[in-house]
């Protein structure tokens, strides 16, 4: 991407250039000894022999394994060198790479390794977030715009919403020039390289980088390390996208309270910089905003099960049902996952499903968010196949394009870059996944804090003319009005985590065979007659690639459906996900409890799939 970009990116590099160029950012493990023998001058490129590890295949969001796996000798080095080899020496020479992560255990060690290997592989500069912290959205933004030219790409050290710590999960992924996840042609080359790798390059006697100090240091004549404020540039981008004065007017109201839970992930510094420093939210309303290597021994997944403290504070139980006799319930609550790309939105005793969230944001974007209003209005909406069709109804009413893609943010990125690749212009575009991921073309990753600011903007816009002390239009009211206009897509997801892969594979093979046998017209339960069934296959309209075997779809003649899919985001075993959806257009029937509305469909899906028989599980791990 060239320097001439949308207004949202103008001036993006200013926060990066205001560092102390003389600040010391490098120390050594034996600093005094170095002063005596000037070991920095002994640095040299070394070729180290190594042997392949099995299974270093990047999934939908990079390579994720147990931390102890990453800690094996040369495990990280093998993957990083295979990534460098896939990129190519010509592209690496003289380039800049962004490096950072979600603060989990072992990340700082990997940052040191990546930096030393980058220097040996011809990279000219690495830009690293202070303390090794950079959210996934911030990395995407930094790649897309930098003060001294666009970086070639970046390494993000995260296992996203998975638990952290030495006994839990670790992860690494590479994002390319557009700021998005590496496409399959790159990840396939990386994986093939890991199978045959025999050596890696590293700079010997490379100094230990002090990640705590903002500044810049020239390590060799050809290699520089830059440590930046992890949040400053991202904050400036958000101020271009949103009307911060409007948001302040909402948050200053005595009758509006907002709380945020960063779940001890990397979202903490961004939440403090935006919600506290820019918008005036009291610090005691920002929970768990100190990044911890093990996420406070928690599971940094922003859903009704794992964000239980926030859910309870908002007056709900783990099923999203209203609690009795609650007091001091905030008007809006939100949470992020470990790397801050996912989000959960709550109102006062009200849970906004991720599918409804993307639909409501899309329906209100042009009126409430300057980024869309100033760029000609919303042109397209995209959703992952398992996500409910609520967004489709908005697109139909607005006359915008609608896309249904496989799970994986890279597919949205292709649509966003369509015009650059010689295709149609689909931007501004809003997209989302039912797995609590929402975003737009301002970057090429889903963006948790962006989604929170979208909802805050909608609430602020709806209440901008309300007098002080007057009752406000609530999040619940906004969603109910949306259902009245578009109908309601009752929706739920059942997650069966850490299922033995053999059992999960056997179950999916059974579904494939039953689809092949022909099921149209089969009545699973009274009133539930199967229409069409298939394994979802996506034909990308931009690069013409074909993605097969993306989930098993079972559609009923009344418009209801259930979908099964194997998730690729876990580090061990397999996660079976069951998605259930039922559309209701009758305004008198849009306020049913979700569990009641979907009860028969759940029964049909469980009995049809024989999931208990195949897996031995009589209940899901998580229900959303």
Short mmCIF file of C-alpha atoms in Angstrom, two decimals, residues 112-404:
data_model
loop_
_atom_site.label_atom_id
_atom_site.label_comp_id
_atom_site.label_asym_id
_atom_site.label_seq_id
_atom_site.Cartn_x
_atom_site.Cartn_y
_atom_site.Cartn_z
CA UNK A 112 14.81 -11.92 20.99
CA UNK A 113 15.15 -14.94 18.70
CA UNK A 114 13.18 -13.39 15.84
CA UNK A 115 15.22 -10.19 16.05
CA UNK A 116 18.56 -12.01 15.93
CA UNK A 117 17.36 -14.12 13.01
CA UNK A 118 15.94 -11.09 11.19
CA UNK A 119 19.35 -9.40 11.39
CA UNK A 120 20.99 -12.50 9.91
CA UNK A 121 18.44 -12.77 7.11
CA UNK A 122 18.95 -9.28 5.70
CA UNK A 123 16.15 -7.40 7.45
CA UNK A 124 17.11 -3.76 8.05
CA UNK A 125 14.82 -2.95 10.96
CA UNK A 126 12.46 -4.51 13.46
CA UNK A 127 9.78 -2.37 15.11
CA UNK A 128 8.71 -3.85 18.45
CA UNK A 129 6.00 -2.81 20.88
CA UNK A 130 7.18 -1.66 24.29
CA UNK A 131 7.43 -4.65 26.66
CA UNK A 132 6.90 -6.85 23.61
CA UNK A 133 3.21 -5.88 23.49
CA UNK A 134 1.26 -5.23 20.32
CA UNK A 135 -2.36 -6.16 19.73
CA UNK A 136 -3.19 -8.01 16.53
CA UNK A 137 -5.18 -5.01 15.19
CA UNK A 138 -2.27 -2.69 16.01
CA UNK A 139 0.21 -4.89 14.13
CA UNK A 140 -2.05 -4.84 11.09
CA UNK A 141 -2.31 -1.06 11.31
CA UNK A 142 1.45 -0.61 11.74
CA UNK A 143 2.19 -2.78 8.71
CA UNK A 144 -0.22 -0.72 6.63
CA UNK A 145 1.31 2.59 7.64
CA UNK A 146 4.69 3.39 9.15
CA UNK A 147 6.66 6.59 9.51
CA UNK A 148 9.55 5.49 7.30
CA UNK A 149 7.77 3.35 4.72
CA UNK A 150 5.45 0.39 4.87
CA UNK A 151 6.91 -2.69 6.58
CA UNK A 152 7.09 -5.91 4.60
CA UNK A 153 5.06 -7.72 7.24
CA UNK A 154 5.10 -8.75 10.86
CA UNK A 155 5.23 -11.57 13.37
CA UNK A 156 2.36 -11.68 15.88
CA UNK A 157 3.06 -13.79 18.95
CA UNK A 158 -0.32 -14.94 20.16
CA UNK A 159 -2.57 -17.92 20.64
CA UNK A 160 -5.49 -15.48 20.64
CA UNK A 161 -8.26 -16.53 23.04
CA UNK A 162 -6.46 -19.66 24.26
CA UNK A 163 -5.07 -19.81 27.84
CA UNK A 164 -1.45 -18.81 28.45
CA UNK A 165 1.39 -19.82 30.73
CA UNK A 166 4.08 -22.48 30.59
CA UNK A 167 1.53 -25.29 30.82
CA UNK A 168 -0.91 -23.80 28.30
CA UNK A 169 -0.72 -22.38 24.80
CA UNK A 170 1.66 -20.38 22.66
CA UNK A 171 1.41 -19.14 19.09
CA UNK A 172 3.04 -17.32 16.21
CA UNK A 173 1.72 -16.09 12.89
CA UNK A 174 2.98 -13.99 10.04
CA UNK A 175 1.04 -11.11 8.49
CA UNK A 176 1.90 -9.88 5.01
CA UNK A 177 2.20 -6.48 3.30
CA UNK A 178 -1.51 -5.65 3.39
CA UNK A 179 -1.55 -6.11 7.16
CA UNK A 180 -3.60 -9.29 6.98
CA UNK A 181 -2.84 -12.94 7.78
CA UNK A 182 -0.57 -14.71 5.31
CA UNK A 183 -2.58 -16.28 2.48
CA UNK A 184 -2.60 -20.01 1.91
CA UNK A 185 0.05 -19.82 -0.81
CA UNK A 186 2.46 -18.44 1.82
CA UNK A 187 1.43 -20.65 4.73
CA UNK A 188 1.71 -23.73 2.49
CA UNK A 189 5.27 -22.73 1.56
CA UNK A 190 6.07 -22.22 5.23
CA UNK A 191 4.71 -25.64 6.14
CA UNK A 192 6.55 -27.38 3.31
CA UNK A 193 9.74 -25.66 4.41
CA UNK A 194 9.39 -26.92 7.98
CA UNK A 195 9.37 -30.48 6.68
CA UNK A 196 12.82 -30.26 5.10
CA UNK A 197 14.66 -27.49 6.97
CA UNK A 198 18.27 -28.34 7.76
CA UNK A 199 19.69 -24.99 8.93
CA UNK A 200 18.73 -21.53 10.11
CA UNK A 201 20.51 -18.20 10.10
CA UNK A 202 21.08 -16.22 13.29
CA UNK A 203 23.32 -13.37 14.39
CA UNK A 204 25.75 -14.68 16.99
CA UNK A 205 26.49 -12.52 20.05
CA UNK A 206 23.33 -10.52 19.35
CA UNK A 207 22.66 -8.22 22.32
CA UNK A 208 19.65 -8.69 24.57
CA UNK A 209 17.04 -6.07 23.67
CA UNK A 210 15.66 -4.02 26.54
CA UNK A 211 11.98 -4.08 25.63
CA UNK A 212 11.00 -1.66 28.39
CA UNK A 213 12.55 1.49 26.88
CA UNK A 214 11.03 3.41 23.97
CA UNK A 215 13.70 4.42 21.50
CA UNK A 216 15.86 3.28 18.62
CA UNK A 217 19.29 1.66 18.43
CA UNK A 218 21.55 0.70 15.54
CA UNK A 219 22.81 -2.79 16.32
CA UNK A 220 24.99 -3.10 13.22
CA UNK A 221 25.56 -0.89 10.21
CA UNK A 222 22.74 -2.78 8.50
CA UNK A 223 20.29 -3.48 11.34
CA UNK A 224 18.22 -1.28 13.67
CA UNK A 225 15.85 -2.05 16.55
CA UNK A 226 13.00 0.36 17.30
CA UNK A 227 10.85 0.13 20.43
CA UNK A 228 7.55 2.04 20.19
CA UNK A 229 4.64 2.90 22.43
CA UNK A 230 2.32 0.00 21.70
CA UNK A 231 -0.87 2.06 21.73
CA UNK A 232 -0.08 5.58 20.46
CA UNK A 233 -0.41 4.99 16.72
CA UNK A 234 -3.51 2.84 17.11
CA UNK A 235 -5.17 5.56 19.19
CA UNK A 236 -4.56 8.08 16.40
CA UNK A 237 -6.16 5.72 13.89
CA UNK A 238 -9.26 5.30 16.07
CA UNK A 239 -9.55 9.08 16.38
CA UNK A 240 -9.69 9.29 12.58
CA UNK A 241 -12.37 6.58 12.35
CA UNK A 242 -14.68 7.78 15.16
CA UNK A 243 -16.08 11.04 16.52
CA UNK A 244 -14.40 11.14 19.93
CA UNK A 245 -16.26 14.32 20.91
CA UNK A 246 -19.56 12.50 20.43
CA UNK A 247 -18.30 9.57 22.50
CA UNK A 248 -17.18 11.90 25.29
CA UNK A 249 -20.64 13.47 25.38
CA UNK A 250 -22.14 10.04 26.10
CA UNK A 251 -19.58 8.99 28.68
CA UNK A 252 -19.91 12.29 30.54
CA UNK A 253 -23.59 11.62 31.25
CA UNK A 254 -24.44 10.80 34.85
CA UNK A 255 -26.91 8.15 33.70
CA UNK A 256 -24.52 6.19 31.50
CA UNK A 257 -21.95 3.80 32.95
CA UNK A 258 -19.44 1.76 30.92
CA UNK A 259 -17.16 -1.05 32.09
CA UNK A 260 -14.50 -2.94 30.16
CA UNK A 261 -12.69 -6.22 30.86
CA UNK A 262 -9.35 -6.73 29.10
CA UNK A 263 -9.06 -10.21 30.67
CA UNK A 264 -5.37 -9.53 31.44
CA UNK A 265 -4.57 -9.57 27.72
CA UNK A 266 -2.89 -7.01 25.50
CA UNK A 267 -6.09 -4.92 25.23
CA UNK A 268 -5.28 -3.36 28.61
CA UNK A 269 -2.87 -0.63 27.44
CA UNK A 270 -5.18 0.26 24.55
CA UNK A 271 -8.22 0.43 26.84
CA UNK A 272 -6.43 2.79 29.20
CA UNK A 273 -5.14 4.98 26.36
CA UNK A 274 -8.54 5.27 24.66
CA UNK A 275 -11.25 4.87 27.28
CA UNK A 276 -9.44 6.54 30.19
CA UNK A 277 -6.99 9.02 28.69
CA UNK A 278 -9.00 10.10 25.64
CA UNK A 279 -12.62 9.58 26.70
CA UNK A 280 -12.48 10.06 30.46
CA UNK A 281 -13.73 6.67 31.67
CA UNK A 282 -12.76 6.22 35.36
CA UNK A 283 -9.91 3.75 35.76
CA UNK A 284 -11.91 1.62 38.20
CA UNK A 285 -14.30 0.85 35.32
CA UNK A 286 -11.46 -0.78 33.38
CA UNK A 287 -10.99 -4.29 34.72
CA UNK A 288 -8.04 -6.67 34.37
CA UNK A 289 -6.11 -4.22 32.22
CA UNK A 290 -2.61 -5.34 33.27
CA UNK A 291 -1.29 -7.89 30.72
CA UNK A 292 -0.12 -11.07 32.45
CA UNK A 293 1.81 -14.02 31.03
CA UNK A 294 -0.93 -16.45 32.13
CA UNK A 295 -3.84 -13.99 31.81
CA UNK A 296 -4.33 -14.15 35.56
CA UNK A 297 -4.74 -17.92 35.31
CA UNK A 298 -7.84 -17.24 33.25
CA UNK A 299 -9.13 -18.11 29.80
CA UNK A 300 -9.03 -14.88 27.74
CA UNK A 301 -12.04 -15.67 25.59
CA UNK A 302 -14.75 -12.97 25.70
CA UNK A 303 -17.89 -15.04 25.94
CA UNK A 304 -20.61 -15.75 28.47
CA UNK A 305 -18.65 -18.63 29.99
CA UNK A 306 -15.12 -17.28 30.40
CA UNK A 307 -15.87 -13.57 30.95
CA UNK A 308 -18.09 -14.54 33.87
CA UNK A 309 -17.18 -11.61 36.13
CA UNK A 310 -18.17 -9.07 33.50
CA UNK A 311 -21.31 -11.03 32.59
CA UNK A 312 -22.43 -11.12 36.21
CA UNK A 313 -21.62 -7.42 36.67
CA UNK A 314 -23.94 -6.72 33.72
CA UNK A 315 -26.75 -8.63 35.44
CA UNK A 316 -26.66 -11.88 33.46
CA UNK A 317 -25.92 -15.53 34.12
CA UNK A 318 -23.75 -17.80 32.01
CA UNK A 319 -26.63 -18.45 29.62
CA UNK A 320 -27.23 -14.76 28.99
CA UNK A 321 -30.39 -14.76 31.11
CA UNK A 322 -31.28 -11.88 33.41
CA UNK A 323 -30.40 -12.26 37.07
CA UNK A 324 -32.87 -11.20 39.76
CA UNK A 325 -32.24 -8.51 42.37
CA UNK A 326 -29.23 -6.87 40.75
CA UNK A 327 -27.98 -3.36 41.52
CA UNK A 328 -25.63 -0.83 39.95
CA UNK A 329 -25.69 -2.59 36.58
CA UNK A 330 -23.72 -0.71 33.90
CA UNK A 331 -25.43 0.48 30.75
CA UNK A 332 -22.70 -1.04 28.56
CA UNK A 333 -20.06 -3.67 29.15
CA UNK A 334 -17.44 -5.06 26.81
CA UNK A 335 -14.54 -7.50 26.83
CA UNK A 336 -11.57 -8.51 24.68
CA UNK A 337 -9.60 -11.69 24.14
CA UNK A 338 -5.86 -12.19 24.63
CA UNK A 339 -4.69 -10.36 21.50
CA UNK A 340 -7.56 -7.83 21.43
CA UNK A 341 -9.04 -8.80 18.09
CA UNK A 342 -12.25 -10.32 19.50
CA UNK A 343 -14.98 -8.58 21.47
CA UNK A 344 -18.13 -9.16 23.46
CA UNK A 345 -20.83 -6.49 23.79
CA UNK A 346 -23.28 -6.36 26.69
CA UNK A 347 -26.04 -3.94 27.57
CA UNK A 348 -27.81 -3.59 30.89
CA UNK A 349 -28.87 -7.20 31.50
CA UNK A 350 -28.60 -7.86 27.76
CA UNK A 351 -26.19 -9.93 25.63
CA UNK A 352 -25.59 -8.93 22.02
CA UNK A 353 -24.77 -12.00 19.94
CA UNK A 354 -21.79 -11.55 17.60
CA UNK A 355 -24.05 -12.19 14.60
CA UNK A 356 -26.47 -9.49 15.69
CA UNK A 357 -23.55 -7.20 16.48
CA UNK A 358 -22.17 -7.10 12.95
CA UNK A 359 -25.69 -6.65 11.54
CA UNK A 360 -26.55 -3.73 13.85
CA UNK A 361 -23.19 -2.04 13.24
CA UNK A 362 -23.69 -2.35 9.48
CA UNK A 363 -27.24 -0.97 9.67
CA UNK A 364 -26.08 2.10 11.62
CA UNK A 365 -22.56 2.73 10.33
CA UNK A 366 -23.31 5.50 7.84
CA UNK A 367 -25.28 7.57 10.35
CA UNK A 368 -23.06 7.05 13.37
CA UNK A 369 -19.43 6.55 12.30
CA UNK A 370 -17.51 9.23 10.34
CA UNK A 371 -15.24 6.70 8.60
CA UNK A 372 -18.18 5.28 6.63
CA UNK A 373 -20.02 8.54 6.15
CA UNK A 374 -16.90 10.30 4.86
CA UNK A 375 -15.98 7.56 2.41
CA UNK A 376 -19.21 7.42 0.44
CA UNK A 377 -21.22 5.06 2.60
CA UNK A 378 -21.14 1.33 3.15
CA UNK A 379 -20.58 -0.62 -0.07
CA UNK A 380 -20.43 -4.23 1.13
CA UNK A 381 -21.03 -6.55 4.06
CA UNK A 382 -19.33 -9.91 4.51
CA UNK A 383 -19.75 -12.69 7.05
CA UNK A 384 -18.30 -16.10 7.66
CA UNK A 385 -20.53 -18.98 6.57
CA UNK A 386 -21.40 -20.14 10.12
CA UNK A 387 -22.41 -16.60 11.15
CA UNK A 388 -26.16 -15.98 11.08
CA UNK A 389 -27.84 -14.43 8.07
CA UNK A 390 -28.81 -11.30 10.04
CA UNK A 391 -26.24 -9.29 8.06
CA UNK A 392 -27.74 -10.55 4.79
CA UNK A 393 -31.07 -8.95 5.68
CA UNK A 394 -29.35 -5.61 6.28
CA UNK A 395 -27.48 -5.84 2.98
CA UNK A 396 -30.69 -6.60 1.10
CA UNK A 397 -32.51 -3.61 2.59
CA UNK A 398 -29.54 -1.26 2.02
CA UNK A 399 -28.81 -2.55 -1.48
CA UNK A 400 -25.19 -3.40 -0.68
CA UNK A 401 -23.19 -6.43 -1.76
CA UNK A 402 -23.17 -9.39 0.64
CA UNK A 403 -20.52 -12.10 0.81
CA UNK A 404 -20.45 -15.40 2.65
#
